[in-house]
Coordinates of C-alpha atoms in Angstrom, one line a residue:
V94 CA 35.2 -2.3 -0.2
Y95 CA 32.6 -1.0 -2.8
I96 CA 28.9 0.6 -1.5
V97 CA 26.2 0.9 -3.7
L98 CA 23.2 2.9 -3.7
H99 CA 20.0 2.0 -5.4
E100 CA 17.3 5.3 -5.9
A101 CA 14.2 4.4 -3.4
D102 CA 11.6 4.6 -6.0
D103 CA 13.4 1.2 -7.5
M104 CA 13.0 -1.2 -5.3
T105 CA 9.4 -2.7 -5.9
T106 CA 6.8 -2.7 -2.8
E107 CA 5.9 -6.5 -1.7
I108 CA 2.3 -5.6 -1.1
P109 CA 0.8 -8.3 2.1
E110 CA -1.2 -10.8 1.0
E111 CA -4.2 -9.5 2.9
L112 CA -3.7 -6.3 1.4
K113 CA -3.5 -7.2 -1.4
L114 CA -6.2 -9.9 -1.1
C115 CA -8.7 -7.0 -0.2
L116 CA -7.3 -4.7 -3.1
L117 CA -8.4 -7.2 -5.4
D118 CA -12.3 -7.4 -4.4
V119 CA -11.6 -4.0 -5.6
P120 CA -10.1 -3.9 -9.0
L121 CA -10.2 -0.4 -10.2
A122 CA -9.0 0.1 -6.2
Y123 CA -5.9 -2.6 -6.7
E124 CA -5.2 -0.7 -10.3
R125 CA -4.9 2.8 -8.9
F126 CA -2.8 1.2 -5.8
K127 CA -0.3 -0.1 -9.1
V128 CA 0.5 2.7 -10.5
L129 CA 1.5 4.6 -6.9
S130 CA 4.4 5.7 -6.8
E131 CA 7.3 2.7 -4.7
T132 CA 7.4 5.4 -1.5
E133 CA 3.3 5.9 -1.3
K134 CA 3.1 2.3 -1.4
R135 CA 5.5 1.4 1.9
Q136 CA 4.1 4.6 3.2
K137 CA 0.5 3.5 2.4
I138 CA 1.6 0.1 3.4
A139 CA 3.5 1.1 7.2
W140 CA -0.1 2.9 8.3
I141 CA -2.2 -0.1 7.8
Y142 CA 0.1 -2.6 10.1
S143 CA 2.0 0.4 12.1
V144 CA -1.5 -0.4 14.7
K145 CA -1.5 -2.5 17.3
K146 CA -5.4 -4.0 17.2
E147 CA -7.1 -6.3 14.0
E148 CA -10.3 -3.6 13.8
T149 CA -7.9 -0.9 13.6
K150 CA -5.9 -2.3 10.7
I151 CA -9.1 -2.9 8.6
E152 CA -10.9 -0.2 9.1
R153 CA -7.3 1.5 7.8
I154 CA -7.6 -0.9 4.9
I155 CA -10.9 0.1 4.4
K156 CA -9.9 4.0 4.1
L157 CA -7.4 3.4 1.8
I158 CA -9.6 1.7 -0.7
D159 CA -12.1 4.7 -0.6
Q160 CA -9.3 7.1 -0.9
L161 CA -8.1 5.1 -4.1
L162 CA -11.7 4.9 -5.2
L163 CA -12.0 8.7 -5.0
K164 CA -8.7 9.8 -7.0
R165 CA -8.8 10.8 -10.1

C-alpha cells in the first residue's frame, strides 16, 4: 500500500458557478481572486457557503468583491 500526500496549495480549487459569475461581472475582482493562494480561495469559498440564508450568502459575495477591489 502506498500513500501519496499532496501539498494543499498544489490542488486547484473549484470556484462555484454562481460565485464565478458574480466575480466575472467585476473583472478586476475576478483577476485578483484567481491569484489568491488555493488556501485563501478555499477559505473565502467556505466562508460564503457556510451560511444557511441566501441573503447572507449574497451579502458575503458582495463583501468579498469589495475586499478584492480594495486590495492593492
